[in-house]
CSV table of C-alpha atoms (C1' of nucleotides) in Angstrom, one decimal:
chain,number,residue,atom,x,y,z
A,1,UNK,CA,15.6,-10.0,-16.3
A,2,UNK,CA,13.6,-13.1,-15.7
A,3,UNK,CA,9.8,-13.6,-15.5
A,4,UNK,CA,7.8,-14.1,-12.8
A,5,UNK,CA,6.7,-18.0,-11.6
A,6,UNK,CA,3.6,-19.2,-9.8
A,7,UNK,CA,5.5,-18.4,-6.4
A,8,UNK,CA,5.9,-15.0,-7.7
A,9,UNK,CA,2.2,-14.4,-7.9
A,10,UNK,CA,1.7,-15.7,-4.9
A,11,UNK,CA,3.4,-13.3,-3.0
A,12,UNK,CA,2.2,-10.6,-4.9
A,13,UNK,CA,-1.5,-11.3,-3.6
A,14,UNK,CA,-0.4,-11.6,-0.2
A,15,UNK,CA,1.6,-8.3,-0.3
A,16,UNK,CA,-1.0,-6.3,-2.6
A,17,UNK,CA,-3.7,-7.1,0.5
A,18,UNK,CA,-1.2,-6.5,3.4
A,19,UNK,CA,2.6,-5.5,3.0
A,20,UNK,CA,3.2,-6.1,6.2
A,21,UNK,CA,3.0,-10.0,6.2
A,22,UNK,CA,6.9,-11.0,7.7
A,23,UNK,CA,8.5,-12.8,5.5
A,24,UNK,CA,8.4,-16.1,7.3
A,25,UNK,CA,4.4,-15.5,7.5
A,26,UNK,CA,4.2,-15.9,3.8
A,27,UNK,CA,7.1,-18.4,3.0
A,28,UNK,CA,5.0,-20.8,5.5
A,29,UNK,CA,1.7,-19.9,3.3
A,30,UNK,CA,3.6,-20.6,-0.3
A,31,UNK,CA,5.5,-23.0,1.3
A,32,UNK,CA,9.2,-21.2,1.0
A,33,UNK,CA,11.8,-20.0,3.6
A,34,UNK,CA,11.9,-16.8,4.7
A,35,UNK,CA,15.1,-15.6,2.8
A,36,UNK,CA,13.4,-17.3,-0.7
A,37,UNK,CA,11.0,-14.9,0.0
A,38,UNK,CA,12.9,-11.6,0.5
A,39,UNK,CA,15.1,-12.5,-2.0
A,40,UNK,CA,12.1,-12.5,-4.7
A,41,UNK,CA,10.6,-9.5,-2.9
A,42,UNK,CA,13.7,-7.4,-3.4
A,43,UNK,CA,14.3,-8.7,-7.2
A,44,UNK,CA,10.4,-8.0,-7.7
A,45,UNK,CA,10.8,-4.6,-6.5
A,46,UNK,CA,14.2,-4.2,-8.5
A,47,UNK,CA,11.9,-4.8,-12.0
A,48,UNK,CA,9.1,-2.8,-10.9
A,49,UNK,CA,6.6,-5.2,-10.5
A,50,UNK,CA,6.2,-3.8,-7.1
A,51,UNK,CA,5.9,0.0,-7.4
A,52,UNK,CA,5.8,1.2,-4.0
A,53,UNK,CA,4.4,0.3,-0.4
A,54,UNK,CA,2.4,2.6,1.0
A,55,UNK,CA,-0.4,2.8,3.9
A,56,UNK,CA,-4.1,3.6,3.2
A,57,UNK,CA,-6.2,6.0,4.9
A,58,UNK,CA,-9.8,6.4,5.9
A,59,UNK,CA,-11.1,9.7,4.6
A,60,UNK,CA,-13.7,9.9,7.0
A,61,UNK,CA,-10.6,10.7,9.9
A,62,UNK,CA,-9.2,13.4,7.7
A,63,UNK,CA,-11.6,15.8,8.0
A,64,UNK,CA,-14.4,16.4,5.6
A,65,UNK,CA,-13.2,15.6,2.5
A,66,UNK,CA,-15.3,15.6,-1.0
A,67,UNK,CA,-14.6,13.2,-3.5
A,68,UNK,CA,-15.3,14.2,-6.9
A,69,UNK,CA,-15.2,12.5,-10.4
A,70,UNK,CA,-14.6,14.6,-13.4
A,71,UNK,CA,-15.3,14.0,-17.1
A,72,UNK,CA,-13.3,16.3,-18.8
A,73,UNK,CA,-13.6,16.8,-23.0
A,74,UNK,CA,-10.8,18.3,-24.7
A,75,UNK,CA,-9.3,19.2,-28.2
A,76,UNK,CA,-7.4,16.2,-29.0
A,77,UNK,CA,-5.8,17.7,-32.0
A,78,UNK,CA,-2.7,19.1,-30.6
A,79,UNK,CA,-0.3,16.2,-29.2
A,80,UNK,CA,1.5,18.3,-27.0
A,81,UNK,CA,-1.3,20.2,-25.9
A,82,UNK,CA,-2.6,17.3,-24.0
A,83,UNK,CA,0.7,15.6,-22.7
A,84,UNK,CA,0.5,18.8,-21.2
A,85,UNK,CA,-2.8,18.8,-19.7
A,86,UNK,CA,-1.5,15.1,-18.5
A,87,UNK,CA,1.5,16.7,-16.4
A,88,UNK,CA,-0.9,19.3,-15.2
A,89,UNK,CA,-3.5,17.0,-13.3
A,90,UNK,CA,-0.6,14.5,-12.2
A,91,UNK,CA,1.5,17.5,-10.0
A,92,UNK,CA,-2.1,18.6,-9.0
A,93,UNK,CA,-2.5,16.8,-4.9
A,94,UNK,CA,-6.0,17.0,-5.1
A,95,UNK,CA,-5.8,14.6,-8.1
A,96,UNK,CA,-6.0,11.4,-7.0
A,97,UNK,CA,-6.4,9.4,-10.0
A,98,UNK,CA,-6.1,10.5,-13.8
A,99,UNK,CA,-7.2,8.4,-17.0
A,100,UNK,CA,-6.7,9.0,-20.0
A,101,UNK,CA,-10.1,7.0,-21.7
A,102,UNK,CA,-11.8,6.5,-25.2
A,103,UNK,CA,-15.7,7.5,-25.9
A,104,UNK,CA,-17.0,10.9,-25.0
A,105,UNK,CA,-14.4,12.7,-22.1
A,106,UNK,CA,-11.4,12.4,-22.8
A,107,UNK,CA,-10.3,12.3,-19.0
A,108,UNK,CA,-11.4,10.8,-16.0
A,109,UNK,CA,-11.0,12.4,-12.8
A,110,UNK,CA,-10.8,11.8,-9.2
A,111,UNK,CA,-10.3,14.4,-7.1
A,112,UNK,CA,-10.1,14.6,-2.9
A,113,UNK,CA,-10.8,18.4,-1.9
A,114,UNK,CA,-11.7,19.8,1.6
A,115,UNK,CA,-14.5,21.6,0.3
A,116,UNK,CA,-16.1,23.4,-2.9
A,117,UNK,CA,-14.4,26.5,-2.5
A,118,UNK,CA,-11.2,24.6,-3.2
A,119,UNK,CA,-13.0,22.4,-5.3
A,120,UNK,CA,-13.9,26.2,-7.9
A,121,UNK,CA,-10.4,27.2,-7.4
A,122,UNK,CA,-9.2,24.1,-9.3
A,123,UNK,CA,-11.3,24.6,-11.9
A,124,UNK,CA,-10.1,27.7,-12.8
A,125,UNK,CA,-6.6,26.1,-12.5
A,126,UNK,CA,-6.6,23.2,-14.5
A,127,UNK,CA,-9.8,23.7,-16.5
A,128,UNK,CA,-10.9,27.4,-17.4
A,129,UNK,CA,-7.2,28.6,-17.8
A,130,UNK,CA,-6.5,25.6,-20.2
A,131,UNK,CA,-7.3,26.6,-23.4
A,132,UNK,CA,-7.6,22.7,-25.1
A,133,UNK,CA,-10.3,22.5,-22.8
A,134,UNK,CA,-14.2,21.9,-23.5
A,135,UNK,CA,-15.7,21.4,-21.3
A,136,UNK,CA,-15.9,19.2,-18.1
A,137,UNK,CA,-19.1,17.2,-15.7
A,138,UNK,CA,-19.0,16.8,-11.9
A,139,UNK,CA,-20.3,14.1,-10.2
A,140,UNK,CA,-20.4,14.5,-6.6
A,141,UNK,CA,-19.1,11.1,-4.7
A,142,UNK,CA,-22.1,10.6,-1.9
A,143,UNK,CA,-20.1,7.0,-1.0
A,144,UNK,CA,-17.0,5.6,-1.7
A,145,UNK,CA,-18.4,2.1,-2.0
A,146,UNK,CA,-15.2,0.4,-2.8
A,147,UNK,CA,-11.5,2.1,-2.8
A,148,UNK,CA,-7.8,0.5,-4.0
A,149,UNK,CA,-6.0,-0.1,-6.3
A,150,UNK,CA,-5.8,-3.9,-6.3
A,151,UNK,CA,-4.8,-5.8,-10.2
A,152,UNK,CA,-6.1,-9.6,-10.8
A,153,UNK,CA,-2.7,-11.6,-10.7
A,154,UNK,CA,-2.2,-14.6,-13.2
A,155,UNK,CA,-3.5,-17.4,-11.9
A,156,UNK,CA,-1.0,-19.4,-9.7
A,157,UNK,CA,-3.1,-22.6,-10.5
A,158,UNK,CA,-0.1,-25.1,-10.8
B,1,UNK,CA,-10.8,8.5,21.6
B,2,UNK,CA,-8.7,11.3,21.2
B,3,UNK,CA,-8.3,13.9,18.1
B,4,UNK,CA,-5.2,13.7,15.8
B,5,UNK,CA,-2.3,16.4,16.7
B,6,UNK,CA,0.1,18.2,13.7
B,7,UNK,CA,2.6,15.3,14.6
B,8,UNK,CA,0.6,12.6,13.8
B,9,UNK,CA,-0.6,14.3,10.5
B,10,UNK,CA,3.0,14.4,9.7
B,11,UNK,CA,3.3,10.6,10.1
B,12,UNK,CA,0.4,10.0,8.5
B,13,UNK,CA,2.2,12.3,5.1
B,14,UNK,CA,5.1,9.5,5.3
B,15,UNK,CA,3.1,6.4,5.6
B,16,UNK,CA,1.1,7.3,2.7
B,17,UNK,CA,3.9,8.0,0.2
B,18,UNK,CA,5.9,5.3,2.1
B,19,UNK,CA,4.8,3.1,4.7
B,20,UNK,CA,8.4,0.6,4.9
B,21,UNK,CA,9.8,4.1,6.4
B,22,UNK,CA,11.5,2.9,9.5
B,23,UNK,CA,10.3,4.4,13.1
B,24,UNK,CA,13.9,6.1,13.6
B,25,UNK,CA,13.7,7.4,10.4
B,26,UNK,CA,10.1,8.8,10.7
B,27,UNK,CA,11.2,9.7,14.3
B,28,UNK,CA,14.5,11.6,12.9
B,29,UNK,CA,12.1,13.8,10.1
B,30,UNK,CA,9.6,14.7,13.0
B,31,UNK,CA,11.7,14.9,16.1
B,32,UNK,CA,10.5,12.3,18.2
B,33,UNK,CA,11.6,8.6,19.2
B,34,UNK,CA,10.8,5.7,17.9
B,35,UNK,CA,8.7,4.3,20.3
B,36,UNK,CA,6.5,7.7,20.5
B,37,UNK,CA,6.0,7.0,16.4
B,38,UNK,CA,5.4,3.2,17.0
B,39,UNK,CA,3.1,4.0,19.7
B,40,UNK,CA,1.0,6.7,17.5
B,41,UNK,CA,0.9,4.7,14.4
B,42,UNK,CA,-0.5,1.6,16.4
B,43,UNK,CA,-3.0,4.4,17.8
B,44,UNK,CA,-4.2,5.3,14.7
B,45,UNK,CA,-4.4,1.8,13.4
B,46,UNK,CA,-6.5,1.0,16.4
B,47,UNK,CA,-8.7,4.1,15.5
B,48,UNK,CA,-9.1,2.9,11.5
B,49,UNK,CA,-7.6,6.2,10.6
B,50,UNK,CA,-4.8,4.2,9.3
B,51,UNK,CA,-7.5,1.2,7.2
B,52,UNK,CA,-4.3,-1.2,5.6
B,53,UNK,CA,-0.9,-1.3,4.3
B,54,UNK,CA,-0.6,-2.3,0.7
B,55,UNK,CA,1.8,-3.2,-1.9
B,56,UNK,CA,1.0,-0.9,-4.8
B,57,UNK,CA,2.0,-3.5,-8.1
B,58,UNK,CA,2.6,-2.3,-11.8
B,59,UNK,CA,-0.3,-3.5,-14.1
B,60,UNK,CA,2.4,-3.1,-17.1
B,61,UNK,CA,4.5,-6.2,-15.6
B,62,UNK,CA,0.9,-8.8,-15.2
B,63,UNK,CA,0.5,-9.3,-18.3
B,64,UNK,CA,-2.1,-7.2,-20.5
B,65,UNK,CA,-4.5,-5.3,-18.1
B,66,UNK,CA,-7.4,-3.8,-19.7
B,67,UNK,CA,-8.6,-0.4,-17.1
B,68,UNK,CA,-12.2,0.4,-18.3
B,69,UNK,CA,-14.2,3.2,-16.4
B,70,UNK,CA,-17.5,2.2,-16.2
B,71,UNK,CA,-20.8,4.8,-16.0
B,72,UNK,CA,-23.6,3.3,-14.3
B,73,UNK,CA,-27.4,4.6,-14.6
B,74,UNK,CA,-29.8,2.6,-12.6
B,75,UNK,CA,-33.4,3.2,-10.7
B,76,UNK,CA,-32.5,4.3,-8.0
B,77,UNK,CA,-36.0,4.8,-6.6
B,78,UNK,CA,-35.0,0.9,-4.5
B,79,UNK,CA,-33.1,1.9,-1.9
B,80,UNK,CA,-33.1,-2.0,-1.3
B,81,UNK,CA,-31.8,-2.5,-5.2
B,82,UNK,CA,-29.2,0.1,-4.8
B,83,UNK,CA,-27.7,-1.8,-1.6
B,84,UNK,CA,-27.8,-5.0,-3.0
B,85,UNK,CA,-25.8,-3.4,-6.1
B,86,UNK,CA,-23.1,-2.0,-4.4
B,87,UNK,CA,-22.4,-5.3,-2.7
B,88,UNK,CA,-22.8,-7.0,-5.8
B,89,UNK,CA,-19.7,-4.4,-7.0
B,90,UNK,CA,-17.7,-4.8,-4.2
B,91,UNK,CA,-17.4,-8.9,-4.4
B,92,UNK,CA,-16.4,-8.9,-7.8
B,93,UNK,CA,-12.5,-8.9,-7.8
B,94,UNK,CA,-12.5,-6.8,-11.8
B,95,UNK,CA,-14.1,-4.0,-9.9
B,96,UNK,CA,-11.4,-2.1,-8.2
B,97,UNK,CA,-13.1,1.1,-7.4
B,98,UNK,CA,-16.7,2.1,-6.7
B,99,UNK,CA,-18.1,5.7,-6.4
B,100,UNK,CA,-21.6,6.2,-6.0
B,101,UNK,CA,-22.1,9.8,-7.1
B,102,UNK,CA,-24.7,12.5,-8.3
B,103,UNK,CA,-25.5,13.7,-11.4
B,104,UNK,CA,-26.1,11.7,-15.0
B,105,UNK,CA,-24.7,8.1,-13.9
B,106,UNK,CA,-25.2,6.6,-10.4
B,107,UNK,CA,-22.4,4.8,-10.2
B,108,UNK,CA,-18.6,5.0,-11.5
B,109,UNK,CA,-16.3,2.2,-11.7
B,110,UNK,CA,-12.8,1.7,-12.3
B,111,UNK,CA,-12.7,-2.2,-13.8
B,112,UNK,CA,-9.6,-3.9,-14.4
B,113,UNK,CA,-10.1,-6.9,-16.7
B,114,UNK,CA,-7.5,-9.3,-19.1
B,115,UNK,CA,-9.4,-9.3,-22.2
B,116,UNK,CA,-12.5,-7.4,-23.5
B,117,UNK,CA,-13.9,-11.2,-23.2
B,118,UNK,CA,-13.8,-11.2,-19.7
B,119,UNK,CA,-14.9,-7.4,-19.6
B,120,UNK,CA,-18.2,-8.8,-21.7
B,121,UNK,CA,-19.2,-11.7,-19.3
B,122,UNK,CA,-18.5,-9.5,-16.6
B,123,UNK,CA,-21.4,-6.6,-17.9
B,124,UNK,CA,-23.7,-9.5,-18.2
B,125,UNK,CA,-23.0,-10.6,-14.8
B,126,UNK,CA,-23.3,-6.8,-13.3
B,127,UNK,CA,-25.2,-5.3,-15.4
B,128,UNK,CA,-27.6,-7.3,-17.9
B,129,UNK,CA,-28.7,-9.5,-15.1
B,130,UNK,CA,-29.4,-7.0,-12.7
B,131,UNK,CA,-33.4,-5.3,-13.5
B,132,UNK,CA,-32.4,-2.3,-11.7
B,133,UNK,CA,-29.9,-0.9,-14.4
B,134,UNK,CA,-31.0,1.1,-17.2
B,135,UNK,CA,-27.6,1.8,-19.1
B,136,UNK,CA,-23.8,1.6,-18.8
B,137,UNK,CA,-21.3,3.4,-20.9
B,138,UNK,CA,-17.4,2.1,-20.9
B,139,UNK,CA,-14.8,3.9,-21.6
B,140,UNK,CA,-11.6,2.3,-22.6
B,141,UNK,CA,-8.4,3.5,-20.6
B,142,UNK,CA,-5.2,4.6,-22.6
B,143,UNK,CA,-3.1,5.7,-20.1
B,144,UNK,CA,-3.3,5.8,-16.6
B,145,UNK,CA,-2.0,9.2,-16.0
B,146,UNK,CA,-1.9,9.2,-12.5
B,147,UNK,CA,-2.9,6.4,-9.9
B,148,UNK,CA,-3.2,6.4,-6.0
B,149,UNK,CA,-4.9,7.0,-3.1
B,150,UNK,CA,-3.4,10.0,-1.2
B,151,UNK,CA,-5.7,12.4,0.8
B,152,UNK,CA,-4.4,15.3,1.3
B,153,UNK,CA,-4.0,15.6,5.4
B,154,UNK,CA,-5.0,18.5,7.1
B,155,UNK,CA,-1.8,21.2,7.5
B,156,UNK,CA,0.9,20.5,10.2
B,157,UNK,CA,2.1,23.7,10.0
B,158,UNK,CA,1.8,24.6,13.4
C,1,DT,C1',22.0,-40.0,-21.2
C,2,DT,C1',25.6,-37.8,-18.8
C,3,DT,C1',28.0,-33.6,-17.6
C,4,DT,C1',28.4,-29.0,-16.4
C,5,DA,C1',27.2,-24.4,-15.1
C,6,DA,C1',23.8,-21.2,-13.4
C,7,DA,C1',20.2,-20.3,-10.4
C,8,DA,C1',17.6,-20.9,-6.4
C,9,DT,C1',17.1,-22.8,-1.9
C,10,DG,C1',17.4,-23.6,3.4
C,11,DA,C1',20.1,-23.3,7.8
C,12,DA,C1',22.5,-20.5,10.6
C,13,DA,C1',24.7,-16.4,12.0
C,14,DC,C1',24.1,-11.6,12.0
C,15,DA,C1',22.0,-7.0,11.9
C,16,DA,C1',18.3,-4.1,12.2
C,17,DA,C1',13.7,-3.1,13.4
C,18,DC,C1',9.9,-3.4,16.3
C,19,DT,C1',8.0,-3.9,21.1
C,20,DT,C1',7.6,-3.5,26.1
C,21,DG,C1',8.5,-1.9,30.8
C,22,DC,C1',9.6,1.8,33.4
C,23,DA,C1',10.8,6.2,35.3
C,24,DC,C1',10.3,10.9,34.2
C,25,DA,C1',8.3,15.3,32.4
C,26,DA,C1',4.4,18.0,30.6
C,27,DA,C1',-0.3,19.2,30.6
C,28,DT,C1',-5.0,19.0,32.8
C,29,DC,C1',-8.0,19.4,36.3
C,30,DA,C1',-9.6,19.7,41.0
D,1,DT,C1',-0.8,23.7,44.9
D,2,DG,C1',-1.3,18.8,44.4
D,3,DA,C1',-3.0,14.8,42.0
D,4,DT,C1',-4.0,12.6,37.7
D,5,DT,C1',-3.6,11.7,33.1
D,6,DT,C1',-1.0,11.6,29.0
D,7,DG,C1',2.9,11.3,26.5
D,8,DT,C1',7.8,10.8,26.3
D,9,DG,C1',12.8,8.7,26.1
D,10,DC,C1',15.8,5.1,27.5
D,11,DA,C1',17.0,0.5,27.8
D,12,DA,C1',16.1,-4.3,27.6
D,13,DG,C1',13.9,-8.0,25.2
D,14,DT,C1',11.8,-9.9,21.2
D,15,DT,C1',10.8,-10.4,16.6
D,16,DT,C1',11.8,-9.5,12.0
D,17,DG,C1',14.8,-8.7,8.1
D,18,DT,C1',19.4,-9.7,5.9
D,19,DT,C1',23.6,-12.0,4.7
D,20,DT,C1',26.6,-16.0,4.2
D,21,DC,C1',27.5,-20.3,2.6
D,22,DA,C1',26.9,-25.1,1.6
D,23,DT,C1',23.6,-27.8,-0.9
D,24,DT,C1',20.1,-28.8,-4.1
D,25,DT,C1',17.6,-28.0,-8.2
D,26,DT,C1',17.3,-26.6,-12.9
D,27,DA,C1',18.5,-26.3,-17.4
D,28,DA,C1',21.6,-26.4,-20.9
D,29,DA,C1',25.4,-28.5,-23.2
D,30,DA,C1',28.0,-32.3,-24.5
DNA sequence: TTTTAAAATGAAACAAACTTGCACAAATCA
DNA sequence: TGATTTGTGCAAGTTTGTTTCATTTTAAAA
């Protein structure tokens, strides 16, 4: 399957601030008709360049929630052992966001809870009761200064 | 304005997986028309409960994307200096996410840069050149386990 | 350079989704 | 009970998304 052009890019900035833009919105920004456009949407979404659409909420309506990042050390000897771990944290809701990272943790967490009691529970769940486990650090998110998930696209720059 | 009910809860689980999901469809899944679904989405857009509607892209398909999570100690004895930090992270495109939490580091960032040349100017720019910040630690991501930005929303089990 | 085939485009027709107006039903409150 | 507010479904209207098709562009081959 082909690469992706300048025009390409283009819609992909649009769409990665608001999905919503109609079609004809953004072929009169790139300068394309409106079918040009779908048609690249669709193929873009075909390759996986787009992975999904989805609307972003404000945690503040939703109750109080408690962000939390975790550093989490582990034994990095056993392969499977941490693929493990890795399948673990992504079926767990509460995990928002898992990386696997060089330097001293070995994962970086972010996890949305209702409150600490859920927040101990979890623990036990994915840290205590895994034995590959080291140890792990809290930090306690006082404000979620920026939030998304937004990538730097090649420059369209004729 | 008013409180959310179990049914909007319920749209608010689709939109967030899914937010192309058609109002019949939504309607079908919850029992309700279409127009009662437009009408409580538009509601809850008004009220900021619903903040945008993204296109979620694949950083394996824009080329090389280097993820770093960044650790962030700084004086935070400024209240003023702390402020004029976190705007200083928000403007800057690399920086995709910025908690602001307790414990060792003030401030963790998810950074997502082309090359580790870029990444370098960039901690000069942030970091070096601002008086406030003591130390920064990076850790390189290997795999990004898990990526997203679900809350979980309160039950709807009536 | 010319020729040819493949790919992408725009206009128009079409289908589907969103939006609005309106009458009705449920819940709230006096 | 009666009045008001709120939310609903239906149907009509409007805007979007989608497909078709003839044409243009692109790139490769001759």
């Amino acid at each position: 399957m082909e690469a992706l052009d300048p025009l390409d890019y283009k819609i992909l900035e649009i769409l990665q601030v608001n999905n919503m833009a109609s079609q004809r919105e953004i072929g009169n920004t790139i300068g394309l008709s409106a079918p040009a456009v779908q048609r690249r949407i669709v193929r873009m979404r075909e390759m996986g360049v787009i992975k999904k659409d989805i609307a972003v909420l404000d945690p503040e309506h939703l109750g109080q929630l408690i962000t939390i990042v975790v550093q989490v050390e582990m034994e990095t000897d056993k392969v499977e052992l941490v693929t493990k771990t890795k399948r673990k944290f992504e079926q767990t809701p509460q995990v928002q966001q898992c990386y696997y990272v060089t330097g001293e943790a070995d994962f970086i967490l972010i996890m949305v809870v209702h409150n600490m009691k859920e927040y101990e529970t979890l623990t036990h769940e994915l840290f205590f009761n895994n034995p590959g486990i080291q140890r792990f650090k809290s930090s306690i998110c006082m404000d979620i200064v920026k939030s998304g998930l937004s990538l730097p696209v090649p420059k369209s720059d004729k």
